[in-house]
Amino acid sequence: MRENLACVLSQNMAFTDCMKPTDFAAEKKGIKMKNWRNRIRFLLKTNSSKSILHLMTTGPHRPTADDVQQWAQSLDRLLSHKYGKAAFYIFLKSEYCEENIEFWTACEEFSILTSKKEMASKANSIYEDFIQNEAPKEINLDFHTKNDIAESLHEPTTACFLSAQRKVYSLMENNSYPRFIYSDLYKELSAAARGEGKHIKS
């Protein structure tokens, strides 16, 4: 609860709407991510992030300049593109709020399920991972939305996470997405797609 409150209080502060109190404590201890390059280097310690960025900048099927340009038109366009979504995930991870896109993606997967058994299993998994108090990837939702979801788990429908998904989408669209479009990550991906500039290195 304390972490959620911190997210709510800091939503109007640039670059801190997704950070948790533990992150600020870590900064006091000298673990500072002063700029985008340092944050990305930190992220590139994980093989998955490194391989995604490498593919986006050097792979044979890397996004075209037109693809990257379209990512700046809307969050919908960004999320509908394989590499656009991957780049946005890496950016959210650098801001310590990748749980937002993970939740949104889980809801998208849930919405196309037809088997009641699969829906019940997936609904409980989403609730345990993202919704319940102290969930490992707890997202910032109000009590009423959480309560409505908890009650819907007895007989889940494709709409039981819809309200929460819209709220998380709105949070990404109004906060993280504009910062992504103006970030060095987006600029470097755009330059790489045009065949200009330096590739991203770990």
mmCIF file of C-alpha atoms in Angstrom:
data_model
loop_
_atom_site.group_PDB
_atom_site.id
_atom_site.type_symbol
_atom_site.label_atom_id
_atom_site.label_comp_id
_atom_site.label_asym_id
_atom_site.label_seq_id
_atom_site.Cartn_x
_atom_site.Cartn_y
_atom_site.Cartn_z
ATOM 1 C CA MET A 1 0.000 0.000 0.000
ATOM 2 C CA ARG A 2 2.828 2.373 0.859
ATOM 3 C CA GLU A 3 4.402 1.769 -2.556
ATOM 4 C CA ASN A 4 1.087 2.474 -4.321
ATOM 5 C CA LEU A 5 0.687 5.701 -2.363
ATOM 6 C CA ALA A 6 4.154 6.753 -3.428
ATOM 7 C CA CYS A 7 3.214 6.163 -7.077
ATOM 8 C CA VAL A 8 0.004 8.228 -6.715
ATOM 9 C CA LEU A 9 1.747 11.124 -4.974
ATOM 10 C CA SER A 10 4.503 11.283 -7.537
ATOM 11 C CA GLN A 11 2.480 11.049 -10.748
ATOM 12 C CA ASN A 12 2.902 14.774 -11.361
ATOM 13 C CA MET A 13 6.667 14.598 -10.983
ATOM 14 C CA ALA A 14 8.545 13.918 -14.220
ATOM 15 C CA PHE A 15 10.348 10.597 -14.336
ATOM 16 C CA THR A 16 9.184 9.516 -10.869
ATOM 17 C CA ASP A 17 5.577 8.422 -11.370
ATOM 18 C CA CYS A 18 6.627 4.754 -11.497
ATOM 19 C CA MET A 19 9.407 4.706 -8.939
ATOM 20 C CA LYS A 20 9.008 3.080 -5.547
ATOM 21 C CA PRO A 21 10.340 4.283 -2.177
ATOM 22 C CA THR A 22 12.985 1.538 -2.250
ATOM 23 C CA ASP A 23 14.318 3.033 -5.470
ATOM 24 C CA PHE A 24 14.827 6.401 -3.791
ATOM 25 C CA ALA A 25 16.562 4.670 -0.891
ATOM 26 C CA ALA A 26 18.845 2.908 -3.345
ATOM 27 C CA GLU A 27 19.741 6.242 -4.915
ATOM 28 C CA LYS A 28 20.758 7.587 -1.496
ATOM 29 C CA LYS A 29 23.153 4.654 -1.203
ATOM 30 C CA GLY A 30 24.894 5.759 -4.357
ATOM 31 C CA ILE A 31 23.164 3.499 -6.884
ATOM 32 C CA LYS A 32 22.171 6.363 -9.140
ATOM 33 C CA MET A 33 20.795 6.125 -12.632
ATOM 34 C CA LYS A 34 21.682 9.677 -13.643
ATOM 35 C CA ASN A 35 20.760 9.435 -17.269
ATOM 36 C CA TRP A 36 19.233 7.151 -19.867
ATOM 37 C CA ARG A 37 22.538 5.637 -20.961
ATOM 38 C CA ASN A 38 23.387 4.508 -17.439
ATOM 39 C CA ARG A 39 19.917 3.003 -16.982
ATOM 40 C CA ILE A 40 20.125 1.148 -20.297
ATOM 41 C CA ARG A 41 23.611 -0.178 -19.494
ATOM 42 C CA PHE A 42 22.188 -1.428 -16.205
ATOM 43 C CA LEU A 43 19.331 -3.126 -18.063
ATOM 44 C CA LEU A 44 21.627 -4.663 -20.634
ATOM 45 C CA LYS A 45 23.069 -6.906 -17.940
ATOM 46 C CA THR A 46 20.046 -9.080 -18.717
ATOM 47 C CA ASN A 47 20.408 -11.097 -21.915
ATOM 48 C CA SER A 48 16.787 -10.603 -23.002
ATOM 49 C CA SER A 49 17.035 -6.799 -23.064
ATOM 50 C CA LYS A 50 20.409 -6.936 -24.780
ATOM 51 C CA SER A 51 19.202 -9.290 -27.502
ATOM 52 C CA ILE A 52 16.063 -7.241 -28.155
ATOM 53 C CA LEU A 53 18.021 -4.013 -28.546
ATOM 54 C CA HIS A 54 20.642 -5.746 -30.682
ATOM 55 C CA LEU A 55 17.954 -7.129 -33.009
ATOM 56 C CA MET A 56 16.243 -3.752 -33.256
ATOM 57 C CA THR A 57 19.423 -2.000 -34.307
ATOM 58 C CA THR A 58 21.303 -4.633 -36.306
ATOM 59 C CA GLY A 59 18.925 -7.502 -37.179
ATOM 60 C CA PRO A 60 17.765 -8.279 -40.724
ATOM 61 C CA HIS A 61 14.137 -7.609 -39.744
ATOM 62 C CA ARG A 62 14.778 -4.471 -37.745
ATOM 63 C CA PRO A 63 12.089 -1.758 -37.834
ATOM 64 C CA THR A 64 12.157 0.643 -40.757
ATOM 65 C CA ALA A 65 12.393 4.405 -40.370
ATOM 66 C CA ASP A 66 8.671 4.563 -41.208
ATOM 67 C CA ASP A 67 7.879 1.998 -38.481
ATOM 68 C CA VAL A 68 9.734 3.994 -35.836
ATOM 69 C CA GLN A 69 8.140 7.225 -37.009
ATOM 70 C CA GLN A 70 4.684 5.682 -36.656
ATOM 71 C CA TRP A 71 5.425 4.759 -33.031
ATOM 72 C CA ALA A 72 5.317 8.488 -32.274
ATOM 73 C CA GLN A 73 1.782 8.844 -33.689
ATOM 74 C CA SER A 74 -0.009 7.000 -30.877
ATOM 75 C CA LEU A 75 0.481 4.469 -28.109
ATOM 76 C CA ASP A 76 -1.783 2.089 -30.055
ATOM 77 C CA ARG A 77 0.609 2.099 -33.006
ATOM 78 C CA LEU A 78 3.580 1.594 -30.719
ATOM 79 C CA LEU A 79 2.018 -1.389 -28.913
ATOM 80 C CA SER A 80 0.808 -2.997 -32.145
ATOM 81 C CA HIS A 81 4.391 -3.250 -33.461
ATOM 82 C CA LYS A 82 6.553 -6.119 -32.160
ATOM 83 C CA TYR A 83 9.729 -4.071 -31.755
ATOM 84 C CA GLY A 84 7.889 -0.933 -30.719
ATOM 85 C CA LYS A 85 6.328 -2.807 -27.833
ATOM 86 C CA ALA A 86 9.715 -4.343 -26.935
ATOM 87 C CA ALA A 87 11.404 -0.912 -26.960
ATOM 88 C CA PHE A 88 8.649 0.572 -24.798
ATOM 89 C CA TYR A 89 9.003 -2.344 -22.364
ATOM 90 C CA ILE A 90 12.746 -1.649 -22.043
ATOM 91 C CA PHE A 91 11.993 2.035 -21.462
ATOM 92 C CA LEU A 92 9.388 1.243 -18.784
ATOM 93 C CA LYS A 93 11.864 -1.108 -17.147
ATOM 94 C CA SER A 94 14.340 1.764 -16.959
ATOM 95 C CA GLU A 95 11.649 3.736 -15.102
ATOM 96 C CA TYR A 96 10.865 0.807 -12.780
ATOM 97 C CA CYS A 97 7.275 0.370 -13.970
ATOM 98 C CA GLU A 98 7.359 -2.456 -16.512
ATOM 99 C CA GLU A 99 4.495 -4.081 -14.597
ATOM 100 C CA ASN A 100 2.138 -1.702 -16.418
ATOM 101 C CA ILE A 101 2.851 -3.099 -19.881
ATOM 102 C CA GLU A 102 3.071 -6.640 -18.509
ATOM 103 C CA PHE A 103 -0.420 -6.259 -17.014
ATOM 104 C CA TRP A 104 -1.789 -4.691 -20.210
ATOM 105 C CA THR A 105 -0.336 -7.563 -22.265
ATOM 106 C CA ALA A 106 -1.754 -10.179 -19.884
ATOM 107 C CA CYS A 107 -5.194 -8.557 -20.246
ATOM 108 C CA GLU A 108 -4.906 -8.639 -24.042
ATOM 109 C CA GLU A 109 -4.103 -12.352 -23.894
ATOM 110 C CA PHE A 110 -6.957 -12.948 -21.469
ATOM 111 C CA SER A 111 -9.498 -11.133 -23.657
ATOM 112 C CA ILE A 112 -9.172 -13.641 -26.512
ATOM 113 C CA LEU A 113 -9.637 -16.765 -24.393
ATOM 114 C CA THR A 114 -12.836 -18.759 -24.961
ATOM 115 C CA SER A 115 -12.466 -21.765 -22.672
ATOM 116 C CA LYS A 116 -13.998 -21.156 -19.235
ATOM 117 C CA LYS A 117 -11.298 -23.286 -17.635
ATOM 118 C CA GLU A 118 -8.514 -21.290 -19.289
ATOM 119 C CA MET A 119 -10.218 -18.008 -18.413
ATOM 120 C CA ALA A 120 -10.536 -18.984 -14.742
ATOM 121 C CA SER A 121 -6.879 -20.022 -14.571
ATOM 122 C CA LYS A 122 -5.596 -16.917 -16.379
ATOM 123 C CA ALA A 123 -7.861 -14.578 -14.364
ATOM 124 C CA ASN A 124 -6.535 -15.952 -11.079
ATOM 125 C CA SER A 125 -2.970 -15.711 -12.358
ATOM 126 C CA ILE A 126 -3.430 -12.048 -13.352
ATOM 127 C CA TYR A 127 -5.047 -11.269 -10.003
ATOM 128 C CA GLU A 128 -2.233 -12.911 -8.037
ATOM 129 C CA ASP A 129 0.523 -11.300 -10.109
ATOM 130 C CA PHE A 130 -0.823 -7.763 -10.485
ATOM 131 C CA ILE A 131 -3.959 -6.982 -8.463
ATOM 132 C CA GLN A 132 -3.986 -8.387 -4.942
ATOM 133 C CA ASN A 133 -2.299 -6.472 -2.140
ATOM 134 C CA GLU A 134 1.445 -7.146 -2.005
ATOM 135 C CA ALA A 135 1.321 -8.829 -5.433
ATOM 136 C CA PRO A 136 4.826 -9.289 -6.904
ATOM 137 C CA LYS A 137 4.013 -6.905 -9.790
ATOM 138 C CA GLU A 138 1.266 -4.895 -8.105
ATOM 139 C CA ILE A 139 -0.132 -2.124 -10.282
ATOM 140 C CA ASN A 140 -1.573 1.138 -9.032
ATOM 141 C CA LEU A 141 -5.368 0.688 -8.827
ATOM 142 C CA ASP A 142 -8.035 2.108 -6.546
ATOM 143 C CA PHE A 143 -9.788 -0.072 -3.964
ATOM 144 C CA HIS A 144 -13.117 -0.237 -5.860
ATOM 145 C CA THR A 145 -11.510 -1.486 -9.082
ATOM 146 C CA LYS A 146 -9.541 -4.111 -7.168
ATOM 147 C CA ASN A 147 -12.653 -5.189 -5.296
ATOM 148 C CA ASP A 148 -14.716 -5.499 -8.490
ATOM 149 C CA ILE A 149 -12.033 -7.713 -10.014
ATOM 150 C CA ALA A 150 -11.836 -9.898 -6.889
ATOM 151 C CA GLU A 151 -15.609 -10.434 -6.983
ATOM 152 C CA SER A 152 -15.567 -11.276 -10.696
ATOM 153 C CA LEU A 153 -13.090 -14.121 -10.187
ATOM 154 C CA HIS A 154 -15.923 -16.475 -9.125
ATOM 155 C CA GLU A 155 -17.139 -16.450 -12.721
ATOM 156 C CA PRO A 156 -14.697 -14.434 -14.871
ATOM 157 C CA THR A 157 -15.726 -12.939 -18.183
ATOM 158 C CA THR A 158 -13.588 -11.302 -20.873
ATOM 159 C CA ALA A 159 -14.565 -7.913 -19.428
ATOM 160 C CA CYS A 160 -13.490 -8.461 -15.813
ATOM 161 C CA PHE A 161 -10.128 -6.673 -16.250
ATOM 162 C CA LEU A 162 -11.330 -4.121 -18.796
ATOM 163 C CA SER A 163 -11.666 -1.177 -16.388
ATOM 164 C CA ALA A 164 -8.252 -1.820 -14.840
ATOM 165 C CA GLN A 165 -6.656 -2.262 -18.263
ATOM 166 C CA ARG A 166 -8.075 1.066 -19.439
ATOM 167 C CA LYS A 167 -6.713 2.826 -16.340
ATOM 168 C CA VAL A 168 -3.246 1.364 -16.831
ATOM 169 C CA TYR A 169 -3.342 2.203 -20.548
ATOM 170 C CA SER A 170 -4.299 5.792 -19.706
ATOM 171 C CA LEU A 171 -1.448 6.006 -17.202
ATOM 172 C CA MET A 172 1.046 4.815 -19.815
ATOM 173 C CA GLU A 173 -0.422 7.041 -22.529
ATOM 174 C CA ASN A 174 -0.336 10.209 -20.429
ATOM 175 C CA ASN A 175 2.888 9.671 -18.512
ATOM 176 C CA SER A 176 5.414 7.136 -19.787
ATOM 177 C CA TYR A 177 4.605 7.234 -23.511
ATOM 178 C CA PRO A 178 5.358 10.957 -24.051
ATOM 179 C CA ARG A 179 8.648 10.541 -22.190
ATOM 180 C CA PHE A 180 9.505 7.516 -24.334
ATOM 181 C CA ILE A 181 8.949 9.509 -27.537
ATOM 182 C CA TYR A 182 11.322 12.235 -26.303
ATOM 183 C CA SER A 183 13.843 9.788 -24.841
ATOM 184 C CA ASP A 184 17.350 9.079 -26.082
ATOM 185 C CA LEU A 185 16.283 5.454 -26.573
ATOM 186 C CA TYR A 186 13.651 6.461 -29.139
ATOM 187 C CA LYS A 187 16.043 8.909 -30.815
ATOM 188 C CA GLU A 188 18.753 6.257 -31.139
ATOM 189 C CA LEU A 189 16.330 3.657 -32.469
ATOM 190 C CA SER A 190 15.062 6.198 -34.980
ATOM 191 C CA ALA A 191 18.618 7.042 -36.062
ATOM 192 C CA ALA A 192 19.505 3.342 -36.341
ATOM 193 C CA ALA A 193 16.403 2.702 -38.469
ATOM 194 C CA ARG A 194 17.510 5.511 -40.823
ATOM 195 C CA GLY A 195 21.022 4.032 -40.917
ATOM 196 C CA GLU A 196 22.473 6.981 -39.027
ATOM 197 C CA GLY A 197 24.298 7.418 -35.748
ATOM 198 C CA LYS A 198 25.805 4.860 -33.445
ATOM 199 C CA HIS A 199 24.212 1.581 -32.508
ATOM 200 C CA ILE A 200 23.261 1.056 -28.901
ATOM 201 C CA LYS A 201 26.024 -0.747 -27.061
ATOM 202 C CA SER A 202 26.168 -2.336 -23.647
#
